[in-house]
Amino acid sequence: MRNSIQNIDVVMDKRTVSKELVKRYQLEDEVKNGCSRFVGIIYKDTDKGVNILVSLPFNYMNVKEFQSRNIKERFSNIQTILTSILKYNRTQGLVGLDDFHCSFPINAYNQVYTFYQKYGLYRENITNIKQGQNGNIDWKSTFRKSNSFINTKTNTIVYFPFYQKEKIVTNNLITECMAFVLNYTKEYFKDILQLPISAELESFGVNYSLLNNKDYVVQQLKEELSHTYKDYLRNLITNLIRFFEKLETNYSYDFSMIQFEFHNVWEHAVNEFLTNHFIGVDEDKTLFKFTNEKIEKFFFQKDSRSYDLVNANNRLEPDHYYYDKKNNVQYIFDSKYMEKLNGLNHKQLIYGILYSKGIEKTFNTLVLPGLPSINKNSVQGTKHVEVKKNLLPDSINELIVYQIKINEKFVLESFIN
C-alpha cells in the first residue's frame, strides 16, 4: 500500500494515549482528557518508513494481546474493525459523516458501490437500425426507408428490404470510471479492508490512465452530468466526480480512517448479531444462547412507540426489540458501548413497565462489549436491577434488568461476513 512498515502502535478507545504517541501522530480531536476517543487507523509516512497507529474498539482485544500477534493476524484484526466501520457508514448514506473522517474519498466509493449493488455497472444502451428479417421487424423504419412494390397477384404493396432494431449495450466513460473506483479502492486497501470484487470487475483491472488524467476525466464527467436528468444517475456521476476530485495522485502520503462515536457501529453490529445468531435464553440458568451459524430465528429491530398523550413526540425506542408471539415472550435489548454500568438505568425500567401489558415473560437486557475470552455460544446473564415485588403493580410479576457481555470480536466478524 505504501512504504515499508516501521512501527505499529496500538491504543484502545476510551483508554489513555501517551504524550509520545500524541506528538508522533499529531493527535488533536482524536484525544480527549488524555484518552483516545476514536476507533480506526492513522498512517504517517516518514523517510524511514510508515508508522501506523491503531485505536481498537473498547474491549475488542487486550492491547498487549494484539501486539503479541504476528503481522498477518494484526492486519486481519485491523481489517475486521475497519470493514465494520465502512459497512456501518455505507448504511448511513450522508447522515453519519460528522462521526466519520477519512482522508481517502471512501464516502464517494460507498455511494458508487451502493449503485453497483443495485444496478450493476452502468452501460449505455444504443439502438442500431439495420437491414434484416430475422427477429422483430421495425415497421416504422421499414416503411420510411424501403422501396415499395406492388404485388400484381395479390394487388398489395410489398416493402423491401426489411429493417429491424438492434439494441447494443456498450461501455462508456461512466462504466470505466465506476470500474476504476471499485477496483482501485479494493487494491488500495487490500491489506486493511475486506472489499467485494466480481469477475466482471476483475476484467476491467485498474486503469491508471484515468487517475493520471483525472482533471480531464472530471471535466468530461461534469459535461455528462449537465445533460443527465435521472436522479439515480446524477447521484452516481456526482460521486464519481467527488472521488476523482479528492483522490491523490501522490501514492506516499499520510492517511487516516477514523470513527468517532463507535457506539453507533456497536449498536448496528449487535442488532445483526442478535438477528443472525441469538437462539434464546435458558431461564433456569439465565444463559443467553448463541450459534456460530447464521440462523435468523429472531428478527430484531429498533422499536418506536408513542406513550405520551400530551406530547406525541415522546417515544419509547429500545435499540433491539423482538416479540415471540408463539410463546408470548419479549426481548428488549439495549446496546451499551461501555465497560460497566454505573447506577440505575431508568430507561430500561420504563421499558419493563410500559412494555409489560399482556406479556408472559420479558428479557430486559443491556448488552456490553466483551473480550475474546468470552464464550461465543453461551453467556451468563447477571441482574443489573431487580425491583422489589411489593413496589410492583399487581399486573407485573417481576421487573428485572439483566446485563450481558458478548464477544465483541465475534460480533464484528459476524457483522462484516
CSV table of C-alpha atoms in Angstrom, one decimal:
chain,number,residue,atom,x,y,z
A,1,MET,CA,0.0,0.0,0.0
A,2,ARG,CA,2.9,2.4,0.8
A,3,ASN,CA,6.5,2.3,2.0
A,4,SER,CA,7.6,-0.5,4.4
A,5,ILE,CA,6.1,-0.5,7.8
A,6,GLN,CA,8.4,0.8,10.5
A,7,ASN,CA,6.2,0.6,13.5
A,8,ILE,CA,2.6,-0.3,14.6
A,9,ASP,CA,1.4,1.4,17.7
A,10,VAL,CA,-1.8,0.3,19.4
A,11,VAL,CA,-4.2,2.1,21.8
A,12,MET,CA,-7.8,1.4,22.8
A,13,ASP,CA,-10.8,3.7,22.6
A,14,LYS,CA,-11.6,5.3,26.0
A,15,ARG,CA,-8.1,4.4,27.2
A,16,THR,CA,-5.0,6.6,27.9
A,17,VAL,CA,-2.8,7.7,25.0
A,18,SER,CA,0.8,8.5,25.8
A,19,LYS,CA,2.1,12.0,25.1
A,20,GLU,CA,4.7,10.5,22.8
A,21,LEU,CA,2.0,9.0,20.5
A,22,VAL,CA,0.0,12.2,20.6
A,23,LYS,CA,3.1,14.0,19.3
A,24,ARG,CA,4.1,11.3,16.8
A,25,TYR,CA,0.7,11.2,15.1
A,26,GLN,CA,-0.2,14.8,15.7
A,27,LEU,CA,-3.4,13.9,17.5
A,28,GLU,CA,-5.9,16.6,18.3
A,29,ASP,CA,-9.6,15.8,18.1
A,30,GLU,CA,-8.8,12.1,18.4
A,31,VAL,CA,-7.9,12.5,22.0
A,32,LYS,CA,-9.9,13.9,24.9
A,33,ASN,CA,-8.7,14.2,28.5
A,34,GLY,CA,-5.7,12.2,27.6
A,35,CYS,CA,-7.7,9.3,26.3
A,36,SER,CA,-8.5,8.0,22.8
A,37,ARG,CA,-11.9,8.9,21.6
A,38,PHE,CA,-11.9,7.1,18.2
A,39,VAL,CA,-11.6,3.7,16.6
A,40,GLY,CA,-9.6,3.4,13.4
A,41,ILE,CA,-6.2,3.8,11.9
A,42,ILE,CA,-3.7,6.6,11.2
A,43,TYR,CA,-0.7,6.2,8.7
A,44,LYS,CA,2.2,8.5,8.9
A,45,ASP,CA,4.8,8.3,6.2
A,46,THR,CA,8.4,9.1,7.2
A,47,ASP,CA,11.8,8.8,5.4
A,48,LYS,CA,12.4,5.6,7.5
A,49,GLY,CA,9.1,4.0,6.7
A,50,VAL,CA,5.4,4.1,7.8
A,51,ASN,CA,4.3,4.5,11.3
A,52,ILE,CA,0.8,3.1,12.0
A,53,LEU,CA,-1.5,3.9,14.9
A,54,VAL,CA,-4.4,1.6,15.6
A,55,SER,CA,-7.1,2.5,18.0
A,56,LEU,CA,-9.0,-0.6,18.9
A,57,PRO,CA,-12.7,-0.6,19.9
A,58,PHE,CA,-13.1,-0.7,23.6
A,59,ASN,CA,-12.8,-4.3,24.9
A,60,TYR,CA,-12.2,-5.7,21.4
A,61,MET,CA,-8.9,-7.2,22.5
A,62,ASN,CA,-6.3,-6.6,25.2
A,63,VAL,CA,-3.7,-4.2,23.7
A,64,LYS,CA,-0.8,-6.5,24.8
A,65,GLU,CA,-2.5,-9.5,23.2
A,66,PHE,CA,-2.9,-7.6,20.0
A,67,GLN,CA,0.7,-6.6,20.0
A,68,SER,CA,1.8,-10.2,20.6
A,69,ARG,CA,0.1,-11.4,17.4
A,70,ASN,CA,2.1,-11.8,14.2
A,71,ILE,CA,1.8,-9.1,11.5
A,72,LYS,CA,-0.7,-11.1,9.5
A,73,GLU,CA,-3.0,-11.6,12.5
A,74,ARG,CA,-2.8,-7.9,13.4
A,75,PHE,CA,-3.8,-6.8,9.9
A,76,SER,CA,-6.6,-9.4,9.9
A,77,ASN,CA,-8.0,-7.7,13.0
A,78,ILE,CA,-7.5,-4.2,11.6
A,79,GLN,CA,-9.4,-5.4,8.6
A,80,THR,CA,-12.3,-6.6,10.7
A,81,ILE,CA,-12.5,-3.3,12.6
A,82,LEU,CA,-12.2,-1.0,9.6
A,83,THR,CA,-14.6,-3.1,7.4
A,84,SER,CA,-17.2,-2.9,10.2
A,85,ILE,CA,-16.8,0.9,10.3
A,86,LEU,CA,-17.1,1.0,6.5
A,87,LYS,CA,-20.3,-1.2,6.5
A,88,TYR,CA,-21.9,1.0,9.1
A,89,ASN,CA,-21.2,4.2,7.2
A,90,ARG,CA,-22.4,2.7,4.0
A,91,THR,CA,-25.9,2.1,5.6
A,92,GLN,CA,-26.0,5.7,6.8
A,93,GLY,CA,-25.5,7.4,3.4
A,94,LEU,CA,-24.6,11.0,4.2
A,95,VAL,CA,-26.2,11.1,7.6
A,96,GLY,CA,-23.4,9.9,9.8
A,97,LEU,CA,-20.5,11.9,8.2
A,98,ASP,CA,-19.8,14.0,11.3
A,99,ASP,CA,-18.7,10.9,13.2
A,100,PHE,CA,-16.5,9.5,10.4
A,101,HIS,CA,-13.4,11.0,8.9
A,102,CYS,CA,-11.3,9.5,6.1
A,103,SER,CA,-8.6,11.2,4.0
A,104,PHE,CA,-9.4,8.8,1.2
A,105,PRO,CA,-12.8,9.5,-0.7
A,106,ILE,CA,-14.4,6.5,0.9
A,107,ASN,CA,-17.8,8.0,1.1
A,108,ALA,CA,-17.9,8.6,-2.6
A,109,TYR,CA,-16.8,5.0,-3.0
A,110,ASN,CA,-19.7,3.8,-0.8
A,111,GLN,CA,-22.2,5.6,-3.0
A,112,VAL,CA,-20.7,4.1,-6.2
A,113,TYR,CA,-20.7,0.7,-4.6
A,114,THR,CA,-24.3,1.0,-3.5
A,115,PHE,CA,-25.2,1.9,-7.1
A,116,TYR,CA,-23.3,-1.2,-8.3
A,117,GLN,CA,-25.1,-3.4,-5.8
A,118,LYS,CA,-28.5,-2.3,-7.1
A,119,TYR,CA,-27.9,-1.8,-10.8
A,120,GLY,CA,-24.5,-3.3,-11.7
A,121,LEU,CA,-22.0,-1.4,-13.9
A,122,TYR,CA,-23.7,1.4,-15.8
A,123,ARG,CA,-23.7,0.8,-19.5
A,124,GLU,CA,-25.0,2.8,-22.4
A,125,ASN,CA,-27.9,1.4,-24.5
A,126,ILE,CA,-27.5,2.2,-28.2
A,127,THR,CA,-30.2,1.4,-30.7
A,128,ASN,CA,-28.9,0.5,-34.2
A,129,ILE,CA,-31.3,0.2,-37.2
A,130,LYS,CA,-30.1,-2.4,-39.7
A,131,GLN,CA,-31.4,-4.4,-42.7
A,132,GLY,CA,-32.6,-7.9,-41.8
A,133,GLN,CA,-35.6,-10.1,-41.5
A,134,ASN,CA,-34.7,-12.4,-38.6
A,135,GLY,CA,-36.5,-11.4,-35.4
A,136,ASN,CA,-38.8,-8.4,-34.9
A,137,ILE,CA,-39.2,-6.1,-37.9
A,138,ASP,CA,-39.1,-2.4,-37.2
A,139,TRP,CA,-42.1,-1.5,-39.4
A,140,LYS,CA,-41.7,2.3,-38.9
A,141,SER,CA,-38.1,2.3,-40.3
A,142,THR,CA,-39.1,-0.2,-43.0
A,143,PHE,CA,-41.9,2.0,-44.3
A,144,ARG,CA,-39.7,5.0,-44.2
A,145,LYS,CA,-36.5,3.6,-45.8
A,146,SER,CA,-37.6,0.7,-48.0
A,147,ASN,CA,-38.6,0.6,-51.6
A,148,SER,CA,-42.3,-0.3,-52.2
A,149,PHE,CA,-43.5,-2.7,-54.8
A,150,ILE,CA,-47.0,-3.7,-56.0
A,151,ASN,CA,-47.7,-7.4,-55.9
A,152,THR,CA,-49.8,-7.8,-59.0
A,153,LYS,CA,-51.1,-11.3,-58.0
A,154,THR,CA,-52.5,-10.1,-54.6
A,155,ASN,CA,-52.8,-6.4,-55.5
A,156,THR,CA,-50.9,-5.5,-52.3
A,157,ILE,CA,-47.9,-3.2,-51.6
A,158,VAL,CA,-44.8,-5.0,-50.5
A,159,TYR,CA,-41.9,-3.3,-48.8
A,160,PHE,CA,-38.3,-4.4,-49.2
A,161,PRO,CA,-35.7,-4.7,-47.7
A,162,PHE,CA,-36.9,-5.1,-44.1
A,163,TYR,CA,-35.3,-3.1,-41.3
A,164,GLN,CA,-35.0,-4.2,-37.6
A,165,LYS,CA,-33.8,-2.6,-34.4
A,166,GLU,CA,-30.7,-3.9,-32.8
A,167,LYS,CA,-30.0,-2.9,-29.2
A,168,ILE,CA,-26.3,-2.7,-28.3
A,169,VAL,CA,-25.1,-2.4,-24.7
A,170,THR,CA,-21.7,-0.7,-24.6
A,171,ASN,CA,-19.3,0.6,-22.1
A,172,ASN,CA,-18.7,4.4,-21.8
A,173,LEU,CA,-16.7,6.8,-19.6
A,174,ILE,CA,-19.1,6.2,-16.7
A,175,THR,CA,-18.6,2.5,-16.9
A,176,GLU,CA,-14.9,2.8,-17.0
A,177,CYS,CA,-14.9,5.3,-14.0
A,178,MET,CA,-17.2,3.0,-12.0
A,179,ALA,CA,-14.9,0.0,-12.5
A,180,PHE,CA,-11.9,2.2,-11.6
A,181,VAL,CA,-13.4,3.5,-8.4
A,182,LEU,CA,-14.4,0.0,-7.2
A,183,ASN,CA,-11.1,-1.8,-8.3
A,184,TYR,CA,-8.7,1.0,-7.3
A,185,THR,CA,-10.2,1.2,-3.8
A,186,LYS,CA,-10.0,-2.6,-3.3
A,187,GLU,CA,-6.4,-2.6,-4.4
A,188,TYR,CA,-5.5,0.4,-2.3
A,189,PHE,CA,-7.0,-1.1,0.8
A,190,LYS,CA,-6.1,-4.7,0.2
A,191,ASP,CA,-4.2,-5.1,3.4
A,192,ILE,CA,-6.7,-3.4,5.7
A,193,LEU,CA,-10.2,-3.7,4.3
A,194,GLN,CA,-12.4,-6.6,3.0
A,195,LEU,CA,-14.0,-5.1,-0.1
A,196,PRO,CA,-16.1,-7.1,-2.6
A,197,ILE,CA,-15.0,-8.0,-6.1
A,198,SER,CA,-16.5,-9.8,-9.0
A,199,ALA,CA,-15.3,-11.5,-12.2
A,200,GLU,CA,-17.0,-8.6,-14.1
A,201,LEU,CA,-15.0,-6.0,-12.2
A,202,GLU,CA,-11.7,-8.0,-12.4
A,203,SER,CA,-11.9,-8.0,-16.2
A,204,PHE,CA,-11.5,-4.2,-16.1
A,205,GLY,CA,-8.4,-4.2,-13.9
A,206,VAL,CA,-7.2,-0.8,-12.6
A,207,ASN,CA,-7.0,1.7,-15.5
A,208,TYR,CA,-4.4,4.1,-14.1
A,209,SER,CA,-4.6,6.4,-17.1
A,210,LEU,CA,-7.9,7.7,-15.6
A,211,LEU,CA,-6.0,8.7,-12.5
A,212,ASN,CA,-3.1,10.2,-14.4
A,213,ASN,CA,-5.6,12.3,-16.4
A,214,LYS,CA,-8.1,12.9,-13.6
A,215,ASP,CA,-8.6,16.6,-14.4
A,216,TYR,CA,-9.8,15.7,-17.9
A,217,VAL,CA,-11.9,12.8,-16.5
A,218,VAL,CA,-13.6,15.2,-14.1
A,219,GLN,CA,-14.3,17.7,-16.9
A,220,GLN,CA,-15.9,15.0,-19.0
A,221,LEU,CA,-18.0,13.7,-16.1
A,222,LYS,CA,-19.2,17.2,-15.4
A,223,GLU,CA,-20.2,17.5,-19.0
A,224,GLU,CA,-22.1,14.2,-18.8
A,225,LEU,CA,-23.8,15.4,-15.6
A,226,SER,CA,-25.0,18.6,-17.3
A,227,HIS,CA,-27.3,16.6,-19.7
A,228,THR,CA,-28.3,13.8,-17.3
A,229,TYR,CA,-31.7,14.2,-15.7
A,230,LYS,CA,-32.5,10.9,-13.9
A,231,ASP,CA,-31.7,11.4,-10.2
A,232,TYR,CA,-30.1,8.0,-9.6
A,233,LEU,CA,-27.7,8.6,-12.5
A,234,ARG,CA,-27.0,12.1,-11.4
A,235,ASN,CA,-26.1,10.8,-7.9
A,236,LEU,CA,-23.7,8.2,-9.5
A,237,ILE,CA,-21.9,10.8,-11.7
A,238,THR,CA,-21.7,13.3,-8.8
A,239,ASN,CA,-20.0,10.7,-6.6
A,240,LEU,CA,-17.6,9.7,-9.4
A,241,ILE,CA,-16.7,13.4,-9.7
A,242,ARG,CA,-16.2,13.7,-5.9
A,243,PHE,CA,-14.0,10.6,-5.9
A,244,PHE,CA,-11.6,11.8,-8.7
A,245,GLU,CA,-11.5,15.3,-7.3
A,246,LYS,CA,-10.4,14.2,-3.8
A,247,LEU,CA,-8.1,11.3,-5.0
A,248,GLU,CA,-4.4,12.0,-4.5
A,249,THR,CA,-2.0,11.1,-7.4
A,250,ASN,CA,0.8,11.0,-4.9
A,251,TYR,CA,1.0,7.4,-3.6
A,252,SER,CA,3.0,8.2,-0.5
A,253,TYR,CA,1.0,10.5,1.8
A,254,ASP,CA,-0.5,10.4,5.3
A,255,PHE,CA,-3.7,8.5,5.6
A,256,SER,CA,-6.4,8.1,8.3
A,257,MET,CA,-9.7,6.4,8.7
A,258,ILE,CA,-11.4,7.4,12.0
A,259,GLN,CA,-14.7,6.6,13.5
A,260,PHE,CA,-15.8,8.8,16.4
A,261,GLU,CA,-18.8,7.6,18.5
A,262,PHE,CA,-18.1,3.9,17.9
A,263,HIS,CA,-21.2,3.1,19.9
A,264,ASN,CA,-23.2,3.7,16.7
A,265,VAL,CA,-21.3,0.9,14.9
A,266,TRP,CA,-21.7,-1.3,18.0
A,267,GLU,CA,-25.5,-0.8,18.0
A,268,HIS,CA,-25.8,-1.8,14.4
A,269,ALA,CA,-23.4,-4.8,14.8
A,270,VAL,CA,-25.3,-6.0,17.8
A,271,ASN,CA,-28.6,-5.9,16.1
A,272,GLU,CA,-27.4,-8.0,13.2
A,273,PHE,CA,-25.7,-10.4,15.6
A,274,LEU,CA,-28.9,-10.9,17.6
A,275,THR,CA,-30.9,-11.4,14.5
A,276,ASN,CA,-28.4,-13.9,13.0
A,277,HIS,CA,-27.2,-15.8,16.0
A,278,PHE,CA,-29.4,-15.4,19.1
A,279,ILE,CA,-31.5,-18.6,19.8
A,280,GLY,CA,-33.0,-17.8,23.2
A,281,VAL,CA,-32.4,-17.9,27.0
A,282,ASP,CA,-32.1,-20.9,29.3
A,283,GLU,CA,-34.3,-19.5,32.0
A,284,ASP,CA,-33.2,-21.9,34.8
A,285,LYS,CA,-29.5,-20.8,34.4
A,286,THR,CA,-30.1,-17.3,32.9
A,287,LEU,CA,-27.8,-18.3,30.0
A,288,PHE,CA,-28.2,-16.3,26.8
A,289,LYS,CA,-27.6,-18.8,23.9
A,290,PHE,CA,-26.0,-18.1,20.5
A,291,THR,CA,-24.9,-20.1,17.5
A,292,ASN,CA,-21.9,-19.8,15.3
A,293,GLU,CA,-24.1,-20.4,12.2
A,294,LYS,CA,-26.4,-17.8,10.8
A,295,ILE,CA,-30.0,-18.9,11.6
A,296,GLU,CA,-32.2,-15.7,11.8
A,297,LYS,CA,-34.5,-17.2,14.4
A,298,PHE,CA,-35.5,-13.8,15.8
A,299,PHE,CA,-35.8,-10.6,13.7
A,300,PHE,CA,-34.6,-7.8,16.0
A,301,GLN,CA,-35.2,-4.2,15.1
A,302,LYS,CA,-35.3,-0.8,16.7
A,303,ASP,CA,-38.8,-0.3,18.1
A,304,SER,CA,-40.7,3.0,18.5
A,305,ARG,CA,-43.9,3.6,20.4
A,306,SER,CA,-45.7,6.8,21.4
A,307,TYR,CA,-46.7,6.8,25.0
A,308,ASP,CA,-47.5,10.4,25.9
A,309,LEU,CA,-51.0,11.9,25.4
A,310,VAL,CA,-49.6,15.4,26.0
A,311,ASN,CA,-46.7,15.2,23.6
A,312,ALA,CA,-46.9,12.6,20.9
A,313,ASN,CA,-43.2,13.2,20.0
A,314,ASN,CA,-42.1,11.5,23.2
A,315,ARG,CA,-41.5,7.9,22.3
A,316,LEU,CA,-40.0,4.6,23.7
A,317,GLU,CA,-37.2,3.4,21.4
A,318,PRO,CA,-35.4,0.3,22.6
A,319,ASP,CA,-32.4,-0.5,20.4
A,320,HIS,CA,-33.2,-4.1,19.7
A,321,TYR,CA,-36.7,-5.5,20.1
A,322,TYR,CA,-38.4,-8.8,19.3
A,323,TYR,CA,-41.7,-10.3,20.4
A,324,ASP,CA,-42.0,-14.0,20.3
A,325,LYS,CA,-45.8,-14.3,19.7
A,326,LYS,CA,-45.9,-18.1,19.9
A,327,ASN,CA,-44.5,-18.1,23.5
A,328,ASN,CA,-45.7,-14.6,24.5
A,329,VAL,CA,-42.1,-13.7,25.4
A,330,GLN,CA,-40.5,-10.4,24.5
A,331,TYR,CA,-36.8,-9.4,24.3
A,332,ILE,CA,-35.9,-5.8,25.0
A,333,PHE,CA,-32.2,-5.4,24.4
A,334,ASP,CA,-30.2,-2.1,24.6
A,335,SER,CA,-26.6,-2.0,23.4
A,336,LYS,CA,-24.2,-0.2,25.7
A,337,TYR,CA,-20.6,0.6,24.5
A,338,MET,CA,-19.0,0.8,27.9
A,339,GLU,CA,-17.0,-1.2,30.4
A,340,LYS,CA,-19.5,-1.3,33.2
A,341,LEU,CA,-22.9,0.2,34.1
A,342,ASN,CA,-22.9,3.0,36.7
A,343,GLY,CA,-26.1,3.4,38.7
A,344,LEU,CA,-29.7,2.7,37.8
A,345,ASN,CA,-30.7,2.6,34.1
A,346,HIS,CA,-34.0,4.3,34.4
A,347,LYS,CA,-34.8,3.9,30.7
A,348,GLN,CA,-34.7,0.1,30.9
A,349,LEU,CA,-37.0,0.2,33.9
A,350,ILE,CA,-39.5,2.3,32.0
A,351,TYR,CA,-39.4,-0.3,29.1
A,352,GLY,CA,-40.0,-3.0,31.6
A,353,ILE,CA,-43.1,-1.3,32.9
A,354,LEU,CA,-44.7,0.2,29.8
A,355,TYR,CA,-44.0,-2.9,27.6
A,356,SER,CA,-45.4,-5.4,30.1
A,357,LYS,CA,-49.1,-5.4,29.4
A,358,GLY,CA,-50.3,-8.9,28.4
A,359,ILE,CA,-46.7,-10.3,28.2
A,360,GLU,CA,-45.9,-13.6,29.9
A,361,LYS,CA,-42.1,-13.1,30.2
A,362,THR,CA,-39.7,-10.2,29.4
A,363,PHE,CA,-36.0,-10.4,29.0
A,364,ASN,CA,-34.9,-6.8,29.5
A,365,THR,CA,-31.2,-6.8,28.9
A,366,LEU,CA,-28.2,-4.4,28.5
A,367,VAL,CA,-25.6,-5.7,26.0
A,368,LEU,CA,-22.0,-4.7,26.6
A,369,PRO,CA,-18.8,-5.4,24.6
A,370,GLY,CA,-16.7,-8.2,26.0
A,371,LEU,CA,-13.2,-9.6,25.4
A,372,PRO,CA,-12.4,-12.6,23.0
A,373,SER,CA,-12.2,-14.9,26.1
A,374,ILE,CA,-16.0,-14.7,26.5
A,375,ASN,CA,-17.8,-17.8,25.3
A,376,LYS,CA,-19.3,-17.3,21.9
A,377,ASN,CA,-22.2,-19.6,22.4
A,378,SER,CA,-23.3,-19.2,26.0
A,379,VAL,CA,-23.3,-16.0,28.0
A,380,GLN,CA,-24.2,-15.8,31.7
A,381,GLY,CA,-26.7,-13.0,32.3
A,382,THR,CA,-26.4,-11.1,35.6
A,383,LYS,CA,-29.0,-9.0,37.3
A,384,HIS,CA,-28.4,-5.3,37.0
A,385,VAL,CA,-31.6,-4.3,38.7
A,386,GLU,CA,-34.4,-6.4,40.3
A,387,VAL,CA,-37.3,-4.3,41.6
A,388,LYS,CA,-38.8,-5.4,44.9
A,389,LYS,CA,-42.2,-7.1,44.4
A,390,ASN,CA,-44.0,-5.0,46.9
A,391,LEU,CA,-43.3,-2.0,44.8
A,392,LEU,CA,-44.7,-3.5,41.6
A,393,PRO,CA,-48.3,-3.2,40.3
A,394,ASP,CA,-50.3,-6.4,40.5
A,395,SER,CA,-50.2,-6.8,36.7
A,396,ILE,CA,-46.3,-7.2,36.8
A,397,ASN,CA,-44.9,-10.4,38.3
A,398,GLU,CA,-41.3,-9.3,38.1
A,399,LEU,CA,-39.1,-6.5,36.9
A,400,ILE,CA,-35.5,-7.4,36.2
A,401,VAL,CA,-32.9,-5.7,34.1
A,402,TYR,CA,-30.1,-8.1,33.0
A,403,GLN,CA,-26.8,-7.3,31.6
A,404,ILE,CA,-24.5,-9.5,29.4
A,405,LYS,CA,-21.1,-9.1,27.9
A,406,ILE,CA,-20.8,-10.6,24.4
A,407,ASN,CA,-17.6,-11.4,22.5
A,408,GLU,CA,-17.1,-8.1,20.6
A,409,LYS,CA,-14.6,-9.6,18.2
A,410,PHE,CA,-17.1,-12.3,17.2
A,411,VAL,CA,-19.8,-9.8,16.9
A,412,LEU,CA,-17.8,-7.6,14.5
A,413,GLU,CA,-16.7,-10.6,12.4
A,414,SER,CA,-20.3,-11.7,12.1
A,415,PHE,CA,-21.3,-8.1,11.1
A,416,ILE,CA,-18.9,-7.9,8.1
A,417,ASN,CA,-19.5,-11.5,7.0
